GROMACS .gro file of C-alpha atoms in nm:
model
  177
    1UNK     CA    1   0.106  -1.836   3.568
    2UNK     CA    2   0.156  -2.093   3.415
    3UNK     CA    3   0.047  -1.976   3.061
    4UNK     CA    4   0.194  -1.627   3.138
    5UNK     CA    5   0.544  -1.799   3.191
    6UNK     CA    6   0.509  -2.007   2.843
    7UNK     CA    7   0.399  -1.658   2.678
    8UNK     CA    8   0.752  -1.540   2.823
    9UNK     CA    9   0.900  -1.809   2.622
   10UNK     CA   10   0.659  -1.817   2.295
   11UNK     CA   11   0.616  -1.436   2.220
   12UNK     CA   12   0.977  -1.382   2.051
   13UNK     CA   13   0.907  -1.718   1.888
   14UNK     CA   14   0.614  -1.527   1.734
   15UNK     CA   15   0.817  -1.201   1.682
   16UNK     CA   16   1.086  -1.382   1.472
   17UNK     CA   17   0.828  -1.570   1.266
   18UNK     CA   18   0.585  -1.276   1.198
   19UNK     CA   19   0.907  -1.141   0.954
   20UNK     CA   20   0.969  -1.471   0.763
   21UNK     CA   21   0.602  -1.504   0.650
   22UNK     CA   22   0.465  -1.341   0.328
   23UNK     CA   23   0.141  -1.213   0.351
   24UNK     CA   24  -0.067  -1.423   0.184
   25UNK     CA   25   0.044  -1.741   0.310
   26UNK     CA   26   0.003  -1.494   0.650
   27UNK     CA   27  -0.323  -1.484   0.574
   28UNK     CA   28  -0.404  -1.873   0.494
   29UNK     CA   29  -0.190  -1.981   0.821
   30UNK     CA   30  -0.385  -1.758   1.013
   31UNK     CA   31  -0.741  -1.913   0.867
   32UNK     CA   32  -0.654  -2.232   0.889
   33UNK     CA   33  -0.532  -2.170   1.278
   34UNK     CA   34  -0.888  -2.020   1.374
   35UNK     CA   35  -1.079  -2.278   1.186
   36UNK     CA   36  -0.892  -2.536   1.380
   37UNK     CA   37  -0.954  -2.370   1.717
   38UNK     CA   38  -1.316  -2.371   1.636
   39UNK     CA   39  -1.327  -2.762   1.533
   40UNK     CA   40  -1.172  -2.801   1.842
   41UNK     CA   41  -1.368  -2.651   2.075
   42UNK     CA   42  -1.699  -2.757   1.870
   43UNK     CA   43  -1.576  -3.201   1.871
   44UNK     CA   44  -1.524  -3.102   2.290
   45UNK     CA   45  -1.767  -3.304   2.429
   46UNK     CA   46  -1.973  -3.050   2.714
   47UNK     CA   47  -1.872  -3.168   3.027
   48UNK     CA   48  -1.551  -3.381   2.935
   49UNK     CA   49  -1.258  -3.299   3.208
   50UNK     CA   50  -0.883  -3.312   3.050
   51UNK     CA   51  -0.643  -3.478   3.165
   52UNK     CA   52  -0.542  -3.422   3.520
   53UNK     CA   53  -0.184  -3.327   3.625
   54UNK     CA   54  -0.059  -3.686   3.708
   55UNK     CA   55  -0.224  -3.823   3.423
   56UNK     CA   56  -0.531  -3.960   3.551
   57UNK     CA   57  -0.813  -3.770   3.400
   58UNK     CA   58  -0.940  -3.570   3.633
   59UNK     CA   59  -0.925  -3.184   3.623
   60UNK     CA   60  -0.781  -2.992   3.384
   61UNK     CA   61  -0.474  -2.983   3.213
   62UNK     CA   62  -0.129  -3.040   3.371
   63UNK     CA   63   0.137  -2.841   3.419
   64UNK     CA   64   0.336  -2.944   3.135
   65UNK     CA   65   0.035  -2.937   2.892
   66UNK     CA   66  -0.064  -2.540   3.026
   67UNK     CA   67   0.304  -2.420   2.939
   68UNK     CA   68   0.305  -2.540   2.624
   69UNK     CA   69  -0.016  -2.433   2.532
   70UNK     CA   70   0.096  -2.115   2.711
   71UNK     CA   71   0.391  -2.053   2.512
   72UNK     CA   72   0.221  -2.236   2.182
   73UNK     CA   73  -0.051  -1.956   2.234
   74UNK     CA   74   0.219  -1.663   2.256
   75UNK     CA   75   0.384  -1.778   1.930
   76UNK     CA   76   0.083  -1.777   1.722
   77UNK     CA   77  -0.056  -1.482   1.900
   78UNK     CA   78   0.306  -1.232   1.826
   79UNK     CA   79   0.344  -1.441   1.483
   80UNK     CA   80  -0.030  -1.344   1.374
   81UNK     CA   81  -0.076  -1.007   1.592
   82UNK     CA   82  -0.412  -1.187   1.745
   83UNK     CA   83  -0.504  -1.165   2.108
   84UNK     CA   84  -0.372  -1.472   2.286
   85UNK     CA   85  -0.768  -1.498   2.453
   86UNK     CA   86  -0.870  -1.590   2.121
   87UNK     CA   87  -0.640  -1.857   2.086
   88UNK     CA   88  -0.594  -1.927   2.449
   89UNK     CA   89  -0.975  -1.988   2.589
   90UNK     CA   90  -1.069  -2.233   2.274
   91UNK     CA   91  -0.785  -2.460   2.380
   92UNK     CA   92  -0.810  -2.415   2.770
   93UNK     CA   93  -1.182  -2.522   2.671
   94UNK     CA   94  -1.100  -2.862   2.474
   95UNK     CA   95  -0.839  -2.917   2.741
   96UNK     CA   96  -1.137  -2.934   3.014
   97UNK     CA   97  -1.105  -2.567   3.159
   98UNK     CA   98  -1.432  -2.416   3.227
   99UNK     CA   99  -1.507  -2.197   3.030
  100UNK     CA  100  -1.493  -1.854   3.251
  101UNK     CA  101  -1.220  -1.993   3.424
  102UNK     CA  102  -1.015  -2.003   3.037
  103UNK     CA  103  -1.167  -1.638   3.013
  104UNK     CA  104  -0.994  -1.512   3.329
  105UNK     CA  105  -0.694  -1.679   3.283
  106UNK     CA  106  -0.650  -1.609   2.926
  107UNK     CA  107  -0.707  -1.224   2.966
  108UNK     CA  108  -0.394  -1.261   3.241
  109UNK     CA  109  -0.143  -1.443   3.019
  110UNK     CA  110  -0.232  -1.150   2.728
  111UNK     CA  111  -0.117  -0.893   2.886
  112UNK     CA  112   0.246  -1.101   2.938
  113UNK     CA  113   0.225  -1.151   2.531
  114UNK     CA  114   0.124  -0.784   2.480
  115UNK     CA  115   0.430  -0.631   2.658
  116UNK     CA  116   0.685  -0.900   2.543
  117UNK     CA  117   0.534  -0.843   2.161
  118UNK     CA  118   0.557  -0.498   2.221
  119UNK     CA  119   0.914  -0.458   2.325
  120UNK     CA  120   1.015  -0.708   2.014
  121UNK     CA  121   0.826  -0.496   1.782
  122UNK     CA  122   0.938  -0.142   1.880
  123UNK     CA  123   1.295  -0.296   1.882
  124UNK     CA  124   1.203  -0.354   1.547
  125UNK     CA  125   1.094  -0.038   1.492
  126UNK     CA  126   0.746  -0.163   1.375
  127UNK     CA  127   0.514   0.012   1.652
  128UNK     CA  128   0.257   0.287   1.474
  129UNK     CA  129   0.219   0.438   1.849
  130UNK     CA  130  -0.103   0.710   1.715
  131UNK     CA  131  -0.261   0.354   1.613
  132UNK     CA  132  -0.195   0.201   1.907
  133UNK     CA  133  -0.382   0.409   2.103
  134UNK     CA  134  -0.670   0.459   1.872
  135UNK     CA  135  -0.687   0.056   1.919
  136UNK     CA  136  -0.625   0.026   2.254
  137UNK     CA  137  -0.852   0.261   2.449
  138UNK     CA  138  -1.169   0.137   2.285
  139UNK     CA  139  -1.093  -0.227   2.330
  140UNK     CA  140  -1.013  -0.163   2.669
  141UNK     CA  141  -1.374  -0.060   2.721
  142UNK     CA  142  -1.469  -0.368   2.519
  143UNK     CA  143  -1.263  -0.601   2.738
  144UNK     CA  144  -1.436  -0.451   3.078
  145UNK     CA  145  -1.796  -0.502   2.871
  146UNK     CA  146  -1.691  -0.857   2.799
  147UNK     CA  147  -1.587  -0.948   3.121
  148UNK     CA  148  -1.999  -0.807   3.238
  149UNK     CA  149  -2.133  -1.047   2.972
  150UNK     CA  150  -1.891  -1.351   3.033
  151UNK     CA  151  -2.047  -1.388   3.354
  152UNK     CA  152  -2.387  -1.370   3.267
  153UNK     CA  153  -2.426  -1.596   3.032
  154UNK     CA  154  -2.429  -1.939   3.048
  155UNK     CA  155  -2.125  -2.183   2.993
  156UNK     CA  156  -2.316  -2.365   2.696
  157UNK     CA  157  -2.433  -2.018   2.491
  158UNK     CA  158  -2.063  -1.899   2.540
  159UNK     CA  159  -1.884  -2.183   2.359
  160UNK     CA  160  -2.117  -2.174   2.102
  161UNK     CA  161  -2.072  -1.783   2.050
  162UNK     CA  162  -1.703  -1.861   2.011
  163UNK     CA  163  -1.786  -2.144   1.779
  164UNK     CA  164  -1.946  -1.957   1.517
  165UNK     CA  165  -1.775  -1.652   1.569
  166UNK     CA  166  -1.426  -1.867   1.509
  167UNK     CA  167  -1.587  -2.053   1.208
  168UNK     CA  168  -1.727  -1.698   1.036
  169UNK     CA  169  -1.373  -1.512   1.085
  170UNK     CA  170  -1.187  -1.824   0.984
  171UNK     CA  171  -1.267  -1.779   0.536
  172UNK     CA  172  -1.247  -1.400   0.598
  173UNK     CA  173  -0.911  -1.373   0.740
  174UNK     CA  174  -0.800  -1.696   0.499
  175UNK     CA  175  -0.917  -1.505   0.201
  176UNK     CA  176  -0.816  -1.127   0.321
  177UNK     CA  177  -0.498  -1.241   0.553
   0.00000   0.00000   0.00000
């Protein structure tokens, strides 16, 4: 719920920022964001816990941190057009949230980001509906397949695959952005 609340606040900011950034700057910023996210996950020690809500170091991130992650991920997701989970999962994992819980929370948040972002882009007249359907239907099938895979694969392997994927993707988006 905290991620979704942050998404409601952050998504309009990302939609606005998207219109202010040129194509080349967009690619470089997105590549840097992807690489930084990978490094953050890689630097996180397995089994380490994030700060608790009371600052004691117990449990996952506190509510303020979680809401800030939600808003920041939503702004970046709406600005760059990347799925919120691509950014949210690594950040939550780096903050000590178990991988499967981070995947589940990020998927719920992505529904809010997509809805709010769609409203903003529809208002700007920027939605290509046939393309959205062509991409969206197979994407839904991929989400369902990913859910099955995520539940079957050990957390360490998921974390490793996430880091490798992000590091492989970062130079591509920076150069092709």
